[in-house]
Amino acid sequence: MPDTIAAIATPPGEGGLHIIRLSGPDSLKILKQVFKPATGKSVETITGRRATMGTFNNPDSGDLLDTGLVTWFPGPRSFTGEDVVEISCHGGVLVSQGILQVLLHCGSRLADPGEFTRRAFVNGKLDLTQAEAVTDLIHAASERARTNALSHLQGRLSKKLEGFYDRLLGVLSHLETAIDFPEEGLEFNQKNKMRCDVQQVSDEITRLADTFKQGRIVRDGLKVVLVGKPNVGKSSLLNALLDEDRAIVTPHPGTTRDVLEERIKLKDLHLTILDTAGIREHPESIEEVGIARTRRALEQADLALVILDGSQTLDDDDRRLIEETKEINRCAIINKSDLPQTLKTDNLSASLKTEKQISLSAKIGEGLDRLKDHLYGIAAGGNLARESLIITRERHHQALTRSLESLKQVCQSLEEDQSEDLIAVDMNSALEILGSLTGKDYATDLLDQIFDDFCIGK
């Protein structure tokens, strides 16, 4: 039988109020030792799902700890599926910690990170994708991330995955019937229909898996690296995007020696902008360290803004940079448009292999809105509709990709008229992988990995 856990559910620090949670079979029994309803009646008379005013007291000394509200949620109609008590007390750190310590002294245990949500999963109140959506919702840094996390929490992704699972399970049932009754066998047209059904599900899984690249950006933000040779205006552009003097700007090459990372908000989305050390052929020794970090930042970038000086012609450092970033999604930024232009941009698109060029002046702000619109378009997903179902977690993407490998083998075996036993092995593998997404099939270490990312009290 599970024990009773307790934790402060609100962030640490001072505030208007703090919330303390209890969950488990002894929640009401423990509360009875600490709480006295203002009505003078016993704790057992508290009506479920209604706030009750009263005082919190130390049962040993009788000292008053605080006055506040208690709400009791009888299981199984609660978040965790167990008896849950939520205490609303004044938001002082000492107040909430004092009440929590008394609750622990009276028989509860301090909850592990994510343990409330983990119990909700174990008790069938939500599946794993919904559990992950809880923490995604808490940490959402943009409106798009919030609405997507809320969509997952409401079960939209779960429903899609359940649909895949049930359709494939139907195919497997036909296979197992043929295995159990070999005299019946599967006719050619039956196998052909199975292959078509499996291929249709595979196509839908592929479309969902393909949303991960954009989904990761929605969840974590677009990572943009400013790259260029020294003194082309990378730091000036960072300051212009931030609308503050965050990076040091001087006329001397090599001023930026490290990667400077900042977050900006464009409408309802967040972006991470990285200002980097200028790349040139013969850097000073300390610059070499910064350039190495620039290259590592490029490897992790969603987009590289290749910054060129419009007041100068291309030199060897520019050409070397263009070659070095050829495998990266990039956009050419022609900076210093406030100066007479010398750079010939006619053949620039061909050498950069990108049609997108934005001319601007980081110094006076000319063209900055065009750049922001371009960045927002990439971060928002281009043609991906806002209401589209997208996946945002690497775990989901890997599982979908692995299931596709098994389903590809199923289709191939059906086409080659392989035995039903062999086909069923791959089909079971695909179902097991899909089941791990929602928690139909799971290992304890998977739960540990997921819920360790949660805060205590959630």
XYZ file of C-alpha atoms in Angstrom:
458
model
C 0.000 0.000 0.000
C 1.460 3.414 -0.923
C 2.524 5.786 1.819
C 1.424 9.405 2.194
C 3.620 12.086 0.651
C 3.807 15.827 1.242
C 5.513 18.772 -0.453
C 5.240 22.485 -1.077
C 3.762 22.876 -4.573
C 4.508 26.580 -5.075
C 7.938 28.030 -5.975
C 10.300 28.923 -3.117
C 10.348 32.503 -1.903
C 7.868 34.992 -0.539
C 4.428 35.512 -2.049
C 0.757 36.010 -1.353
C 0.279 32.356 -0.499
C 1.921 28.959 -0.614
C 0.261 25.631 -1.379
C 1.234 22.411 0.379
C 0.054 19.061 -0.947
C -0.622 15.766 0.779
C -1.450 12.595 -1.144
C -1.999 9.089 0.153
C -4.216 6.948 2.371
C -3.367 8.830 5.595
C -3.815 12.368 4.243
C -6.897 13.136 6.323
C -5.501 11.352 9.391
C -2.335 13.475 9.265
C -4.292 16.663 8.609
C -6.424 15.968 11.695
C -3.321 16.256 13.904
C -2.414 19.678 12.497
C -5.592 21.478 11.415
C -8.554 22.799 13.408
C -11.556 23.971 11.335
C -12.885 27.411 12.283
C -16.336 25.835 12.703
C -15.083 23.939 15.734
C -16.055 20.637 14.134
C -13.660 17.763 13.536
C -11.629 17.335 10.355
C -13.755 14.291 9.427
C -16.719 16.625 8.810
C -14.906 18.548 6.058
C -16.852 18.434 2.791
C -14.840 17.209 -0.179
C -13.828 19.783 -2.808
C -14.816 22.734 -0.630
C -12.341 25.084 1.023
C -12.452 25.067 4.828
C -10.994 27.879 6.943
C -9.066 27.064 10.104
C -5.791 27.139 12.013
C -2.613 25.075 11.709
C -1.008 24.094 14.998
C 2.000 22.145 16.212
C 0.435 19.025 17.786
C 3.260 18.665 20.333
C 3.524 22.228 21.627
C 0.115 23.529 20.615
C 1.777 26.592 19.062
C -0.138 28.359 16.292
C 1.639 28.043 12.944
C -0.755 29.919 10.656
C -4.351 30.388 9.591
C -5.454 29.296 6.152
C -7.608 27.109 3.949
C -7.786 23.355 3.462
C -9.385 21.559 0.509
C -9.879 17.797 0.608
C -10.146 15.786 -2.623
C -11.293 12.225 -1.825
C -9.817 9.564 -4.084
C -10.178 8.343 -6.721
C -11.607 11.656 -7.974
C -8.401 13.602 -7.419
C -5.276 14.498 -9.382
C -3.308 11.504 -8.103
C -6.286 9.169 -7.739
C -5.586 9.025 -3.990
C -6.944 11.049 -1.074
C -5.413 14.494 -1.592
C -5.285 17.497 0.733
C -4.252 20.948 -0.483
C -3.295 23.517 2.139
C -3.306 27.226 1.265
C -1.263 29.189 3.790
C 0.407 32.592 3.886
C 3.316 32.860 1.485
C 6.201 33.251 3.895
C 9.017 30.725 3.569
C 9.068 30.025 7.318
C 5.282 29.618 7.406
C 5.067 26.973 4.673
C 8.224 25.180 5.808
C 6.926 25.115 9.379
C 3.641 23.492 8.334
C 5.444 21.029 6.043
C 7.818 19.941 8.813
C 4.879 19.261 11.131
C 3.137 17.208 8.412
C 6.306 15.156 7.956
C 6.595 14.696 11.722
C 2.996 13.430 11.825
C 3.610 10.555 9.415
C 3.977 11.795 5.846
C 7.102 11.545 3.698
C 8.685 14.300 1.620
C 7.690 13.657 -1.996
C 10.293 12.903 -4.636
C 10.463 15.161 -7.726
C 7.373 14.536 -9.865
C 5.961 11.954 -7.457
C 2.448 13.419 -7.402
C 2.252 13.218 -11.198
C 3.886 9.784 -11.153
C 1.160 8.524 -8.827
C -1.440 10.044 -11.138
C 0.067 8.000 -13.989
C 0.275 4.771 -11.966
C -3.354 5.217 -10.894
C -4.527 5.738 -14.475
C -5.407 9.429 -14.169
C -3.186 10.335 -17.119
C -0.742 8.641 -19.484
C 2.964 9.348 -19.970
C 2.546 11.933 -22.733
C 0.099 13.826 -20.529
C 2.467 13.568 -17.566
C 5.286 15.028 -19.661
C 2.927 17.789 -20.788
C 2.527 18.875 -17.156
C 6.172 19.895 -16.882
C 6.166 21.295 -20.442
C 3.231 23.513 -19.477
C 5.009 24.716 -16.343
C 8.176 25.582 -18.263
C 6.504 26.963 -21.408
C 8.353 30.139 -22.407
C 5.989 31.199 -25.189
C 2.291 31.193 -25.985
C 2.818 28.594 -28.715
C 4.641 26.304 -26.286
C 1.878 26.777 -23.724
C -0.964 25.933 -26.107
C 0.896 22.894 -27.452
C 1.628 21.571 -23.951
C -1.996 22.141 -22.971
C -3.119 20.245 -26.083
C -0.971 17.265 -25.050
C -2.202 17.489 -21.458
C -5.797 17.326 -22.684
C -4.954 14.068 -24.467
C -4.753 15.107 -28.115
C -1.415 13.362 -28.690
C -2.547 10.369 -26.636
C -5.637 9.974 -28.800
C -3.558 10.040 -31.991
C -1.126 7.431 -30.632
C -3.980 5.247 -29.381
C -5.427 5.339 -32.892
C -2.150 4.068 -34.357
C -1.952 1.358 -31.708
C -5.512 0.102 -32.130
C -5.290 -0.070 -35.930
C -2.043 -2.037 -35.800
C -3.471 -4.270 -33.090
C -6.289 -5.129 -35.494
C -3.740 -6.262 -38.077
C -1.904 -8.301 -35.452
C -5.120 -10.058 -34.421
C -5.581 -11.293 -38.003
C -1.975 -12.512 -38.048
C -2.369 -14.375 -34.771
C -5.599 -15.975 -35.981
C -3.685 -17.326 -38.973
C -0.945 -18.588 -36.625
C -3.459 -20.312 -34.330
C -5.380 -21.821 -37.255
C -2.736 -22.578 -39.914
C -5.198 -24.534 -42.022
C -7.042 -21.271 -42.673
C -3.946 -19.367 -43.801
C -3.905 -15.870 -45.246
C -4.846 -15.347 -48.851
C -2.878 -12.997 -51.076
C -5.542 -10.297 -51.060
C -5.702 -10.414 -47.235
C -1.950 -9.887 -46.943
C -2.123 -7.118 -49.500
C -4.821 -5.347 -47.482
C -2.749 -5.764 -44.317
C 0.244 -4.221 -46.057
C -1.863 -1.270 -47.236
C -3.262 -0.771 -43.722
C 0.189 -0.885 -42.140
C 1.604 1.458 -44.789
C -1.188 3.947 -44.157
C -0.424 3.997 -40.430
C 3.300 4.287 -41.224
C 2.657 7.333 -43.401
C 0.707 8.998 -40.594
C 3.421 8.187 -38.043
C 6.022 9.630 -40.419
C 4.092 12.893 -40.710
C 3.866 13.136 -36.926
C 7.563 12.303 -36.457
C 8.498 14.955 -39.021
C 6.973 17.662 -36.797
C 9.713 17.160 -34.196
C 12.184 19.574 -35.755
C 9.636 22.367 -35.481
C 8.248 21.040 -32.206
C 11.628 21.221 -30.513
C 11.891 24.858 -31.573
C 8.415 25.547 -30.164
C 9.384 23.953 -26.847
C 12.978 25.172 -26.474
C 13.062 28.191 -28.778
C 14.927 28.834 -32.043
C 18.699 28.844 -31.534
C 20.279 31.466 -33.788
C 24.046 31.942 -34.088
C 25.533 35.219 -35.308
C 28.662 34.351 -37.247
C 31.094 36.345 -39.339
C 34.648 37.581 -39.523
C 35.774 40.154 -36.926
C 34.224 43.623 -37.072
C 31.291 42.895 -39.385
C 28.837 43.969 -36.672
C 27.806 40.759 -34.903
C 27.775 42.329 -31.436
C 26.073 45.446 -32.768
C 23.338 43.253 -34.252
C 22.901 41.414 -30.939
C 22.513 44.744 -29.131
C 20.015 45.920 -31.750
C 17.907 42.763 -31.402
C 17.973 43.057 -27.599
C 17.443 46.826 -27.744
C 20.185 47.250 -25.148
C 23.979 47.440 -24.998
C 24.614 43.862 -23.916
C 27.753 43.149 -25.936
C 30.868 45.312 -25.996
C 31.349 47.021 -29.350
C 34.715 48.512 -30.368
C 36.436 49.233 -33.693
C 39.167 46.738 -32.789
C 38.918 43.245 -34.350
C 38.605 40.314 -31.953
C 36.761 42.140 -29.157
C 34.357 39.224 -28.681
C 36.379 36.286 -27.346
C 33.591 34.017 -26.090
C 30.042 32.960 -26.969
C 27.487 35.371 -25.517
C 23.990 33.866 -25.189
C 20.799 35.905 -24.768
C 17.054 35.231 -25.119
C 14.681 37.546 -26.933
C 10.934 37.417 -27.425
C 9.339 37.937 -30.823
C 5.569 38.197 -30.495
C 4.573 34.908 -28.828
C 7.851 33.029 -29.364
C 11.260 32.975 -27.695
C 14.594 32.832 -29.488
C 18.100 32.226 -28.212
C 20.680 34.452 -29.897
C 24.379 33.615 -29.665
C 27.006 36.242 -30.435
C 30.287 34.550 -31.313
C 33.949 35.288 -31.793
C 34.848 36.405 -35.296
C 36.368 33.714 -37.511
C 39.532 34.664 -39.381
C 42.564 32.857 -40.754
C 45.303 34.147 -38.430
C 43.737 34.787 -35.023
C 45.607 35.557 -31.818
C 46.039 32.615 -29.435
C 43.201 33.703 -27.127
C 40.932 34.206 -30.157
C 41.499 30.586 -31.192
C 39.657 29.383 -28.083
C 36.707 31.639 -28.906
C 36.661 30.488 -32.535
C 36.587 26.841 -31.406
C 33.543 27.680 -29.285
C 31.968 29.435 -32.258
C 32.267 26.253 -34.287
C 30.685 24.199 -31.488
C 27.812 26.690 -31.316
C 27.287 26.340 -35.071
C 26.950 22.565 -34.708
C 23.985 23.070 -32.355
C 22.349 25.968 -34.206
C 18.928 25.918 -35.852
C 19.931 28.898 -37.969
C 23.174 30.715 -38.719
C 23.051 34.392 -39.602
C 26.117 34.789 -41.810
C 26.986 38.456 -41.392
C 28.852 40.237 -44.153
C 30.033 43.835 -44.356
C 28.164 45.526 -47.202
C 30.718 48.339 -47.310
C 33.511 45.920 -48.290
C 34.043 43.313 -50.975
C 34.225 39.633 -50.046
C 37.650 38.554 -48.817
C 39.198 35.170 -48.031
C 37.808 35.156 -44.475
C 34.275 35.705 -45.828
C 34.670 32.959 -48.404
C 36.097 30.576 -45.818
C 33.116 31.254 -43.551
C 30.662 30.694 -46.399
C 32.300 27.345 -47.101
C 32.371 26.393 -43.410
C 28.635 26.986 -42.927
C 27.435 25.344 -46.141
C 25.805 22.395 -44.330
C 23.876 24.656 -41.929
C 20.505 26.346 -42.382
C 21.587 29.947 -42.890
C 20.633 33.419 -43.957
C 22.928 36.114 -45.331
C 22.892 39.408 -43.432
C 24.380 42.318 -45.366
C 25.219 44.726 -42.556
C 26.192 48.421 -42.599
C 23.585 49.486 -45.141
C 24.015 53.032 -43.800
C 27.424 53.170 -45.530
C 28.187 53.254 -49.275
C 27.773 49.680 -50.558
C 30.699 47.872 -52.196
C 29.704 44.230 -51.748
C 28.301 42.706 -54.941
C 25.323 40.561 -53.937
C 24.382 39.288 -57.419
C 26.217 35.974 -57.068
C 25.931 35.766 -53.295
C 22.804 33.592 -53.335
C 24.555 30.951 -55.429
C 27.635 30.808 -53.208
C 25.567 30.755 -50.005
C 22.979 28.353 -51.458
C 20.243 30.469 -49.915
C 17.935 32.921 -51.583
C 17.392 34.792 -48.334
C 19.457 37.943 -48.010
C 18.588 40.755 -45.656
C 20.232 44.127 -45.929
C 20.260 46.119 -42.711
C 22.137 48.503 -40.485
C 22.577 47.268 -36.932
C 23.864 50.731 -36.052
C 20.741 52.724 -36.988
C 18.171 49.892 -36.989
C 17.346 50.029 -40.688
C 16.026 46.644 -41.929
C 15.824 45.188 -38.424
C 12.076 44.560 -38.713
C 12.625 42.472 -41.853
C 15.094 40.293 -39.964
C 12.700 39.876 -37.026
C 9.882 38.887 -39.385
C 12.154 36.309 -41.020
C 13.223 34.859 -37.671
C 9.641 34.708 -36.455
C 8.549 32.919 -39.633
C 11.137 30.189 -39.048
C 10.390 29.881 -35.325
C 6.627 29.778 -35.911
C 6.925 26.889 -38.325
C 6.345 28.437 -41.708
C 3.477 26.503 -43.297
C 2.845 24.438 -40.155
C -0.600 25.490 -38.953
C -0.829 26.712 -35.372
C -3.441 24.085 -34.556
C -1.309 21.256 -35.984
C -0.446 18.404 -33.646
C 3.316 18.418 -33.099
C 5.729 16.455 -30.939
C 8.299 18.362 -28.907
C 10.277 15.685 -27.072
C 13.234 13.607 -28.234
C 11.757 10.521 -26.530
C 8.649 10.744 -28.691
C 10.651 11.249 -31.878
C 12.961 8.314 -31.194
C 10.068 5.985 -30.364
C 8.149 6.922 -33.505
C 11.283 6.448 -35.621
C 11.958 3.026 -34.101
C 8.347 1.947 -34.620
C 8.623 2.946 -38.283
C 11.638 0.660 -38.700
C 9.607 -2.291 -37.396
C 6.610 -1.402 -39.570
C 8.844 -1.113 -42.627
C 9.977 -4.672 -41.977
C 6.335 -5.775 -41.574
C 5.428 -4.333 -44.983
C 8.459 -5.924 -46.602
C 7.680 -9.333 -45.078
C 4.049 -9.125 -46.199
C 5.149 -8.234 -49.710
C 7.610 -11.149 -49.764
C 4.920 -13.515 -48.414
C 6.944 -14.380 -45.313
C 5.465 -16.517 -42.532
C 2.861 -15.058 -40.200
C 5.081 -15.838 -37.188
C 7.919 -13.711 -38.560
C 5.601 -10.829 -39.419
C 3.983 -10.973 -35.973
C 7.387 -10.533 -34.283
C 7.966 -7.184 -36.007
C 4.363 -6.119 -35.465
C 4.642 -6.856 -31.747
C 7.863 -4.849 -31.655
C 6.150 -1.829 -33.247
C 3.237 -2.089 -30.809
C 5.551 -2.345 -27.813
C 7.418 0.791 -28.898
C 4.201 2.741 -29.493
C 2.871 1.490 -26.165
C 5.930 2.881 -24.384
C 4.952 6.381 -25.523
C 1.723 6.451 -23.552
C 2.798 4.002 -20.854
C 1.001 0.833 -21.948
C 4.424 -0.774 -21.771
C 7.041 0.856 -19.592
C 10.106 0.125 -17.493
C 10.808 1.642 -14.083
C 13.964 3.343 -15.348
C 11.881 5.106 -18.021
C 9.589 6.516 -15.318
C 12.623 7.586 -13.280
C 14.034 9.397 -16.309
C 10.765 11.212 -17.038
C 9.757 12.236 -13.522
C 13.238 13.212 -12.321
C 12.856 16.321 -14.504
C 9.866 17.473 -12.446
C 10.015 19.816 -9.480
C 9.153 18.590 -5.982
C 5.466 19.144 -5.295
C 4.270 18.374 -8.839
